[in-house]
PDB file of C-alpha atoms and ligand atoms in Angstrom:
ATOM      1  CA  UNK A   8     149.459 183.370 133.261  1.00 85.00           C
ATOM      2  CA  UNK A   9     150.668 185.823 135.456  1.00 90.00           C
ATOM      3  CA  UNK A  10     148.466 189.244 137.688  1.00 94.00           C
ATOM      4  CA  UNK A  11     149.771 191.594 139.779  1.00 97.00           C
ATOM      5  CA  UNK A  12     147.545 191.806 142.403  1.00 96.00           C
ATOM      6  CA  UNK A  13     148.975 194.847 144.545  1.00 97.00           C
ATOM      7  CA  UNK A  14     148.198 195.639 148.461  1.00 97.00           C
ATOM      8  CA  UNK A  15     147.713 198.121 150.765  1.00 97.00           C
ATOM      9  CA  UNK A  16     146.220 200.536 147.902  1.00 96.00           C
ATOM     10  CA  UNK A  17     144.965 202.366 151.383  1.00 96.00           C
ATOM     11  CA  UNK A  18     147.743 203.210 152.110  1.00 97.00           C
ATOM     12  CA  UNK A  19     149.360 203.869 149.818  1.00 97.00           C
ATOM     13  CA  UNK A  20     149.702 207.816 148.135  1.00 98.00           C
ATOM     14  CA  UNK A  21     147.221 207.273 144.812  1.00 97.00           C
ATOM     15  CA  UNK A  22     148.949 209.851 142.667  1.00 97.00           C
ATOM     16  CA  UNK A  23     152.471 208.367 143.251  1.00 98.00           C
ATOM     17  CA  UNK A  24     150.887 204.871 142.881  1.00 98.00           C
ATOM     18  CA  UNK A  25     148.453 204.712 140.322  1.00 98.00           C
ATOM     19  CA  UNK A  26     150.970 205.638 137.577  1.00 98.00           C
ATOM     20  CA  UNK A  27     153.054 202.854 138.831  1.00 98.00           C
ATOM     21  CA  UNK A  28     150.404 200.586 138.283  1.00 98.00           C
ATOM     22  CA  UNK A  29     149.705 202.755 134.473  1.00 98.00           C
ATOM     23  CA  UNK A  30     153.528 201.339 134.379  1.00 98.00           C
ATOM     24  CA  UNK A  31     152.639 197.268 134.980  1.00 97.00           C
ATOM     25  CA  UNK A  32     149.621 197.810 132.917  1.00 96.00           C
ATOM     26  CA  UNK A  33     151.477 198.791 129.695  1.00 96.00           C
ATOM     27  CA  UNK A  34     154.568 196.299 129.842  1.00 95.00           C
ATOM     28  CA  UNK A  35     151.734 193.814 129.716  1.00 94.00           C
ATOM     29  CA  UNK A  36     150.692 192.862 133.396  1.00 94.00           C
ATOM     30  CA  UNK A  37     147.275 192.173 134.574  1.00 95.00           C
ATOM     31  CA  UNK A  38     147.406 195.151 137.482  1.00 97.00           C
ATOM     32  CA  UNK A  39     144.825 194.348 140.388  1.00 96.00           C
ATOM     33  CA  UNK A  40     145.001 197.752 142.784  1.00 96.00           C
ATOM     34  CA  UNK A  41     143.046 196.040 146.975  1.00 96.00           C
ATOM     35  CA  UNK A  42     142.375 196.992 149.889  1.00 95.00           C
ATOM     36  CA  UNK A  43     142.089 193.387 151.714  1.00 92.00           C
ATOM     37  CA  UNK A  44     141.040 195.511 155.001  1.00 89.00           C
ATOM     38  CA  UNK A  45     137.297 196.269 154.283  1.00 76.00           C
ATOM     39  CA  UNK A  46     135.481 195.845 151.171  1.00 71.00           C
ATOM     40  CA  UNK A  47     135.413 193.855 148.627  1.00 85.00           C
ATOM     41  CA  UNK A  48     137.992 194.095 146.282  1.00 89.00           C
ATOM     42  CA  UNK A  49     139.392 190.525 146.445  1.00 88.00           C
ATOM     43  CA  UNK A  50     135.919 189.573 144.554  1.00 89.00           C
ATOM     44  CA  UNK A  51     138.874 191.345 141.521  1.00 92.00           C
ATOM     45  CA  UNK A  52     141.044 189.021 141.808  1.00 91.00           C
ATOM     46  CA  UNK A  53     138.583 185.824 141.491  1.00 89.00           C
ATOM     47  CA  UNK A  54     136.667 187.393 138.123  1.00 90.00           C
ATOM     48  CA  UNK A  55     139.782 187.945 136.344  1.00 91.00           C
ATOM     49  CA  UNK A  56     140.983 184.655 137.353  1.00 89.00           C
ATOM     50  CA  UNK A  57     137.726 183.283 135.309  1.00 86.00           C
ATOM     51  CA  UNK A  58     138.700 184.872 133.002  1.00 88.00           C
ATOM     52  CA  UNK A  59     141.803 183.670 132.267  1.00 86.00           C
ATOM     53  CA  UNK A  60     140.414 180.691 132.791  1.00 85.00           C
ATOM     54  CA  UNK A  61     137.105 180.461 130.690  1.00 84.00           C
ATOM     55  CA  UNK A  62     139.028 180.083 127.612  1.00 81.00           C
ATOM     56  CA  UNK A  63     140.025 176.587 128.687  1.00 82.00           C
ATOM     57  CA  UNK A  64     137.374 175.358 130.679  1.00 81.00           C
ATOM     58  CA  UNK A  65     135.071 176.243 127.261  1.00 85.00           C
ATOM     59  CA  UNK A  66     137.397 173.758 124.882  1.00 85.00           C
ATOM     60  CA  UNK A  67     136.631 171.562 128.358  1.00 85.00           C
ATOM     61  CA  UNK A  68     133.447 171.907 127.788  1.00 85.00           C
ATOM     62  CA  UNK A  69     132.505 171.044 124.003  1.00 88.00           C
ATOM     63  CA  UNK A  70     133.952 167.670 125.306  1.00 89.00           C
ATOM     64  CA  UNK A  71     132.402 167.553 128.189  1.00 89.00           C
ATOM     65  CA  UNK A  72     135.068 167.479 130.631  1.00 87.00           C
ATOM     66  CA  UNK A  73     133.974 169.392 133.923  1.00 84.00           C
ATOM     67  CA  UNK A  74     135.715 172.277 134.873  1.00 79.00           C
ATOM     68  CA  UNK A  75     139.455 172.623 135.466  1.00 78.00           C
ATOM     69  CA  UNK A  76     140.491 172.899 139.058  1.00 82.00           C
ATOM     70  CA  UNK A  77     143.011 176.494 138.669  1.00 86.00           C
ATOM     71  CA  UNK A  78     146.174 176.267 140.835  1.00 90.00           C
ATOM     72  CA  UNK A  79     147.002 179.496 141.828  1.00 90.00           C
ATOM     73  CA  UNK A  80     150.601 180.583 142.990  1.00 93.00           C
ATOM     74  CA  UNK A  81     150.931 183.262 145.643  1.00 95.00           C
ATOM     75  CA  UNK A  82     154.165 185.238 145.037  1.00 96.00           C
ATOM     76  CA  UNK A  83     155.678 188.962 147.206  1.00 96.00           C
ATOM     77  CA  UNK A  84     157.922 190.285 149.711  1.00 95.00           C
ATOM     78  CA  UNK A  85     157.536 189.655 153.374  1.00 95.00           C
ATOM     79  CA  UNK A  86     154.391 190.913 154.930  1.00 95.00           C
ATOM     80  CA  UNK A  87     152.739 192.466 151.534  1.00 96.00           C
ATOM     81  CA  UNK A  88     148.995 190.859 152.825  1.00 95.00           C
ATOM     82  CA  UNK A  89     149.609 187.027 150.715  1.00 95.00           C
ATOM     83  CA  UNK A  90     148.352 185.382 153.426  1.00 94.00           C
ATOM     84  CA  UNK A  91     145.251 188.069 154.294  1.00 94.00           C
ATOM     85  CA  UNK A  92     145.330 187.148 149.982  1.00 92.00           C
ATOM     86  CA  UNK A  93     144.525 183.703 149.941  1.00 91.00           C
ATOM     87  CA  UNK A  94     142.451 183.838 153.499  1.00 90.00           C
ATOM     88  CA  UNK A  95     139.564 186.346 151.965  1.00 90.00           C
ATOM     89  CA  UNK A  96     139.868 184.077 148.320  1.00 88.00           C
ATOM     90  CA  UNK A  97     139.119 180.647 150.615  1.00 86.00           C
ATOM     91  CA  UNK A  98     136.092 182.773 152.362  1.00 83.00           C
ATOM     92  CA  UNK A  99     138.861 182.157 156.263  1.00 80.00           C
ATOM     93  CA  UNK A 100     139.248 184.109 159.751  1.00 76.00           C
ATOM     94  CA  UNK A 101     142.992 185.422 159.111  1.00 72.00           C
ATOM     95  CA  UNK A 102     144.584 182.463 160.058  1.00 78.00           C
ATOM     96  CA  UNK A 103     148.935 182.709 160.053  1.00 85.00           C
ATOM     97  CA  UNK A 104     148.737 186.399 159.088  1.00 90.00           C
ATOM     98  CA  UNK A 105     150.181 188.950 161.237  1.00 90.00           C
ATOM     99  CA  UNK A 106     152.032 192.539 161.122  1.00 91.00           C
ATOM    100  CA  UNK A 107     155.260 192.008 160.656  1.00 91.00           C
ATOM    101  CA  UNK A 108     157.609 190.029 157.808  1.00 92.00           C
ATOM    102  CA  UNK A 109     158.506 186.073 158.234  1.00 90.00           C
ATOM    103  CA  UNK A 110     154.773 185.135 159.359  1.00 92.00           C
ATOM    104  CA  UNK A 111     153.834 182.412 156.517  1.00 90.00           C
ATOM    105  CA  UNK A 112     157.267 179.828 157.209  1.00 91.00           C
ATOM    106  CA  UNK A 113     156.495 176.828 154.969  1.00 90.00           C
ATOM    107  CA  UNK A 114     154.068 176.158 151.684  1.00 91.00           C
ATOM    108  CA  UNK A 115     150.259 175.972 151.737  1.00 88.00           C
ATOM    109  CA  UNK A 116     147.815 175.062 149.939  1.00 91.00           C
ATOM    110  CA  UNK A 117     144.399 176.350 150.417  1.00 89.00           C
ATOM    111  CA  UNK A 118     140.724 175.919 148.047  1.00 88.00           C
ATOM    112  CA  UNK A 119     138.696 178.451 147.443  1.00 84.00           C
ATOM    113  CA  UNK A 120     134.666 177.982 147.094  1.00 77.00           C
ATOM    114  CA  UNK A 121     135.658 179.258 143.739  1.00 79.00           C
ATOM    115  CA  UNK A 122     136.995 175.414 142.806  1.00 82.00           C
ATOM    116  CA  UNK A 123     140.728 177.559 142.347  1.00 87.00           C
ATOM    117  CA  UNK A 124     143.150 175.873 144.912  1.00 91.00           C
ATOM    118  CA  UNK A 125     145.758 178.600 145.926  1.00 91.00           C
ATOM    119  CA  UNK A 126     149.720 178.845 147.658  1.00 93.00           C
ATOM    120  CA  UNK A 127     150.810 180.235 150.189  1.00 92.00           C
ATOM    121  CA  UNK A 128     154.794 180.447 150.143  1.00 94.00           C
ATOM    122  CA  UNK A 129     156.737 182.587 152.898  1.00 94.00           C
ATOM    123  CA  UNK A 130     157.941 186.154 151.583  1.00 94.00           C
ATOM    124  CA  UNK A 131     160.640 186.030 149.233  1.00 92.00           C
ATOM    125  CA  UNK A 132     163.246 188.598 148.942  1.00 91.00           C
ATOM    126  CA  UNK A 133     165.647 189.216 146.446  1.00 89.00           C
ATOM    127  CA  UNK A 134     169.567 187.932 147.378  1.00 88.00           C
ATOM    128  CA  UNK A 135     171.181 191.325 147.341  1.00 91.00           C
ATOM    129  CA  UNK A 136     169.481 194.744 148.628  1.00 89.00           C
ATOM    130  CA  UNK A 137     169.936 198.053 147.371  1.00 91.00           C
ATOM    131  CA  UNK A 138     170.509 199.881 150.589  1.00 91.00           C
ATOM    132  CA  UNK A 139     168.056 202.041 149.553  1.00 91.00           C
ATOM    133  CA  UNK A 140     165.882 198.894 148.534  1.00 92.00           C
ATOM    134  CA  UNK A 141     165.878 197.758 151.924  1.00 93.00           C
ATOM    135  CA  UNK A 142     165.740 200.894 153.487  1.00 94.00           C
ATOM    136  CA  UNK A 143     162.111 201.520 151.712  1.00 93.00           C
ATOM    137  CA  UNK A 144     161.745 197.788 152.883  1.00 94.00           C
ATOM    138  CA  UNK A 145     162.135 198.608 156.223  1.00 93.00           C
ATOM    139  CA  UNK A 146     159.747 201.450 156.214  1.00 92.00           C
ATOM    140  CA  UNK A 147     156.925 199.347 154.819  1.00 91.00           C
ATOM    141  CA  UNK A 148     157.910 196.280 157.082  1.00 91.00           C
ATOM    142  CA  UNK A 149     158.495 193.826 154.443  1.00 92.00           C
ATOM    143  CA  UNK A 150     162.284 193.258 156.553  1.00 91.00           C
ATOM    144  CA  UNK A 151     162.712 193.144 159.936  1.00 84.00           C
ATOM    145  CA  UNK A 152     163.716 196.929 161.191  1.00 74.00           C
ATOM    146  CA  UNK A 153     166.236 195.292 163.098  1.00 76.00           C
ATOM    147  CA  UNK A 154     167.925 193.755 159.792  1.00 84.00           C
ATOM    148  CA  UNK A 155     169.101 197.551 160.016  1.00 90.00           C
ATOM    149  CA  UNK A 156     170.087 200.105 162.426  1.00 92.00           C
ATOM    150  CA  UNK A 157     165.839 201.559 163.725  1.00 94.00           C
ATOM    151  CA  UNK A 158     167.782 204.973 164.317  1.00 95.00           C
ATOM    152  CA  UNK A 159     168.649 204.976 160.208  1.00 95.00           C
ATOM    153  CA  UNK A 160     165.340 203.290 158.861  1.00 95.00           C
ATOM    154  CA  UNK A 161     163.784 206.711 160.671  1.00 96.00           C
ATOM    155  CA  UNK A 162     166.602 208.858 159.477  1.00 97.00           C
ATOM    156  CA  UNK A 163     165.519 207.283 156.278  1.00 96.00           C
ATOM    157  CA  UNK A 164     161.876 207.790 156.863  1.00 97.00           C
ATOM    158  CA  UNK A 165     162.831 211.100 157.966  1.00 98.00           C
ATOM    159  CA  UNK A 166     164.186 212.177 154.880  1.00 97.00           C
ATOM    160  CA  UNK A 167     162.169 210.940 153.241  1.00 97.00           C
ATOM    161  CA  UNK A 168     158.935 211.870 153.933  1.00 98.00           C
ATOM    162  CA  UNK A 169     160.609 215.454 155.055  1.00 98.00           C
ATOM    163  CA  UNK A 170     161.020 215.834 151.306  1.00 97.00           C
ATOM    164  CA  UNK A 171     158.203 214.345 149.561  1.00 97.00           C
ATOM    165  CA  UNK A 172     155.488 214.233 152.594  1.00 98.00           C
ATOM    166  CA  UNK A 173     156.669 217.555 154.576  1.00 98.00           C
ATOM    167  CA  UNK A 174     152.611 217.842 155.231  1.00 97.00           C
ATOM    168  CA  UNK A 175     151.253 214.383 156.677  1.00 98.00           C
ATOM    169  CA  UNK A 176     154.936 214.254 158.007  1.00 98.00           C
ATOM    170  CA  UNK A 177     153.692 218.015 160.074  1.00 98.00           C
ATOM    171  CA  UNK A 178     150.709 217.222 161.531  1.00 97.00           C
ATOM    172  CA  UNK A 179     151.821 213.783 162.122  1.00 97.00           C
ATOM    173  CA  UNK A 180     154.415 215.762 165.395  1.00 97.00           C
ATOM    174  CA  UNK A 181     152.749 218.870 165.631  1.00 97.00           C
ATOM    175  CA  UNK A 182     156.147 220.761 163.993  1.00 97.00           C
ATOM    176  CA  UNK A 183     156.745 224.065 163.775  1.00 96.00           C
ATOM    177  CA  UNK A 184     156.904 225.135 159.883  1.00 95.00           C
ATOM    178  CA  UNK A 185     160.591 226.713 160.175  1.00 95.00           C
ATOM    179  CA  UNK A 186     161.444 223.311 161.167  1.00 97.00           C
ATOM    180  CA  UNK A 187     164.371 221.715 159.725  1.00 97.00           C
ATOM    181  CA  UNK A 188     165.783 218.859 157.704  1.00 96.00           C
ATOM    182  CA  UNK A 189     168.094 218.036 161.006  1.00 96.00           C
ATOM    183  CA  UNK A 190     166.395 219.291 163.933  1.00 97.00           C
ATOM    184  CA  UNK A 191     163.964 216.980 163.183  1.00 98.00           C
ATOM    185  CA  UNK A 192     164.539 213.873 165.985  1.00 98.00           C
ATOM    186  CA  UNK A 193     165.037 216.520 168.199  1.00 97.00           C
ATOM    187  CA  UNK A 194     162.000 218.312 167.710  1.00 97.00           C
ATOM    188  CA  UNK A 195     159.641 215.242 167.902  1.00 98.00           C
ATOM    189  CA  UNK A 196     161.826 213.349 170.486  1.00 98.00           C
ATOM    190  CA  UNK A 197     160.354 216.638 171.794  1.00 96.00           C
ATOM    191  CA  UNK A 198     156.608 216.479 171.351  1.00 96.00           C
ATOM    192  CA  UNK A 199     156.946 212.511 172.699  1.00 96.00           C
ATOM    193  CA  UNK A 200     158.786 213.336 175.724  1.00 96.00           C
ATOM    194  CA  UNK A 201     162.140 211.323 174.048  1.00 96.00           C
ATOM    195  CA  UNK A 202     164.252 213.567 176.264  1.00 95.00           C
ATOM    196  CA  UNK A 203     165.559 212.985 178.937  1.00 90.00           C
ATOM    197  CA  UNK A 204     168.829 215.175 180.728  1.00 91.00           C
ATOM    198  CA  UNK A 205     168.939 217.266 177.210  1.00 91.00           C
ATOM    199  CA  UNK A 206     169.865 214.257 175.111  1.00 96.00           C
ATOM    200  CA  UNK A 207     167.406 212.295 172.711  1.00 97.00           C
ATOM    201  CA  UNK A 208     166.693 209.715 173.010  1.00 97.00           C
ATOM    202  CA  UNK A 209     167.594 207.974 169.681  1.00 97.00           C
ATOM    203  CA  UNK A 210     165.980 204.930 169.535  1.00 96.00           C
ATOM    204  CA  UNK A 211     162.483 206.007 171.147  1.00 97.00           C
ATOM    205  CA  UNK A 212     161.464 208.864 168.562  1.00 98.00           C
ATOM    206  CA  UNK A 213     163.140 206.327 165.673  1.00 97.00           C
ATOM    207  CA  UNK A 214     160.319 202.868 167.309  1.00 96.00           C
ATOM    208  CA  UNK A 215     157.713 205.932 167.241  1.00 97.00           C
ATOM    209  CA  UNK A 216     158.444 206.781 163.661  1.00 97.00           C
ATOM    210  CA  UNK A 217     158.718 203.196 162.676  1.00 95.00           C
ATOM    211  CA  UNK A 218     155.761 202.651 164.784  1.00 95.00           C
ATOM    212  CA  UNK A 219     153.328 205.226 163.102  1.00 97.00           C
ATOM    213  CA  UNK A 220     153.996 203.809 159.309  1.00 96.00           C
ATOM    214  CA  UNK A 221     153.687 200.344 160.742  1.00 94.00           C
ATOM    215  CA  UNK A 222     150.362 200.817 162.573  1.00 95.00           C
ATOM    216  CA  UNK A 223     149.085 203.236 160.002  1.00 96.00           C
ATOM    217  CA  UNK A 224     148.419 205.900 161.830  1.00 97.00           C
ATOM    218  CA  UNK A 225     151.005 207.875 159.180  1.00 97.00           C
ATOM    219  CA  UNK A 226     149.407 206.789 155.873  1.00 97.00           C
ATOM    220  CA  UNK A 227     149.127 207.688 151.965  1.00 97.00           C
ATOM    221  CA  UNK A 228     152.542 207.456 151.675  1.00 97.00           C
ATOM    222  CA  UNK A 229     153.884 205.218 148.471  1.00 97.00           C
ATOM    223  CA  UNK A 230     157.189 204.755 149.359  1.00 96.00           C
ATOM    224  CA  UNK A 231     159.125 204.353 145.439  1.00 94.00           C
ATOM    225  CA  UNK A 232     159.032 207.144 143.782  1.00 94.00           C
ATOM    226  CA  UNK A 233     158.001 206.744 139.964  1.00 96.00           C
ATOM    227  CA  UNK A 234     160.999 207.933 138.294  1.00 94.00           C
ATOM    228  CA  UNK A 235     160.662 205.491 134.064  1.00 93.00           C
TER     229      UNK A 235
HETATM  230  N1  GTP B   7     146.147 198.170 155.197  1.00 82.62           N
HETATM  231  C1  GTP B   7     145.842 196.616 155.009  1.00 82.62           C
HETATM  232  N2  GTP B   7     147.079 195.736 155.913  1.00 82.62           N
HETATM  233  C2  GTP B   7     146.366 195.599 154.877  1.00 82.62           C
HETATM  234  C3  GTP B   7     146.126 194.549 153.698  1.00 82.62           C
HETATM  235  N3  GTP B   7     146.260 193.746 153.768  1.00 82.62           N
HETATM  236  C4  GTP B   7     147.683 193.218 154.772  1.00 82.62           C
HETATM  237  N4  GTP B   7     147.140 193.816 155.289  1.00 82.62           N
HETATM  238  C5  GTP B   7     147.515 193.181 156.517  1.00 82.62           C
HETATM  239  O1  GTP B   7     149.126 192.834 156.478  1.00 82.62           O
HETATM  240  C6  GTP B   7     150.057 192.490 157.241  1.00 82.62           C
HETATM  241  C7  GTP B   7     149.955 191.748 156.685  1.00 82.62           C
HETATM  242  O2  GTP B   7     149.571 190.732 156.259  1.00 82.62           O
HETATM  243  P1  GTP B   7     149.809 189.071 155.673  1.00 82.62           P
HETATM  244  O3  GTP B   7     148.421 188.333 155.314  1.00 82.62           O
HETATM  245  O4  GTP B   7     151.392 188.666 157.253  1.00 82.62           O
HETATM  246  O5  GTP B   7     150.966 189.216 155.023  1.00 82.62           O
HETATM  247  P2  GTP B   7     152.154 188.085 154.182  1.00 82.62           P
HETATM  248  O6  GTP B   7     152.336 188.684 153.112  1.00 82.62           O
HETATM  249  O7  GTP B   7     151.319 187.012 154.159  1.00 82.62           O
HETATM  250  O8  GTP B   7     152.968 188.195 155.075  1.00 82.62           O
HETATM  251  P3  GTP B   7     155.020 187.205 155.285  1.00 82.62           P
HETATM  252  O9  GTP B   7     153.489 185.579 155.663  1.00 82.62           O
HETATM  253  O10 GTP B   7     155.285 187.300 157.048  1.00 82.62           O
HETATM  254  O11 GTP B   7     155.478 187.106 154.449  1.00 82.62           O
HETATM  255  C8  GTP B   7     148.536 192.857 158.432  1.00 82.62           C
HETATM  256  O12 GTP B   7     148.321 193.260 159.299  1.00 82.62           O
HETATM  257  C9  GTP B   7     147.332 192.331 157.178  1.00 82.62           C
HETATM  258  O13 GTP B   7     145.743 192.440 157.933  1.00 82.62           O
HETATM  259  C10 GTP B   7     145.451 195.546 152.727  1.00 82.62           C
HETATM  260  O14 GTP B   7     145.299 195.616 151.565  1.00 82.62           O
HETATM  261  N5  GTP B   7     145.058 196.712 153.331  1.00 82.62           N
HETATM  262 MG1   MG B   8     151.862 185.047 154.839  1.00 82.62          MG
END
């Protein structure tokens, strides 16, 4: 059995993400959205795993066997919170967790007190990434932003915000209401003091935008538009 755990639910646009959750539920997945930072959402996962193993364990009980130890494997793209999830389940302090992709480098088994043994794995990506997907992954820190030109990543983010979340964008950088798409780099550069000798420091603006998402100063955004 498979459970689809949707991490960082606290950072998304719930209107859009909830549609995706429904979509995967309709495909037959067990879907659990969680915020692993500061609440007890992880208990829903334990409950679900226990429910899934109930029938097996009842059969074993009837034969006087002990409960079966559950072996679970966590897979997902880099930096989504796999290690955080496993540490939480195992009641451990956040070891092997950092806000960048590629932190977990090998397979690590951890035991939880719920008779579950759980395997942490390095983040996985598809062998070939479509450009738009790659930009979304860079925007959400699943791939290192250096892999793509950072100015392109920032440009992707800004255009996306301009079309889909203008109020978040305009509030964050105190933009004037009549700011156009083409003026975004210039206006943000003015706002953060990234203009030198009348020139926009594109790299600084780009890093600022990328970091504002990474460090949760911009939240309430879902980069994958619901299109099913
Ligand atoms: N806001 C928020 N942050 C989270 C959540 N889950 C994990 N994080 C943060 O996401 C970052 C990455 O977490 P990890 O657990 O290292 O992610 P990972 O999937 O193991 O990453 P790799 O090992 O690099 O593939 C850390 O800064 C976590 O604190 C969540 O539900 N909400
Ligand atoms: Mg990890």
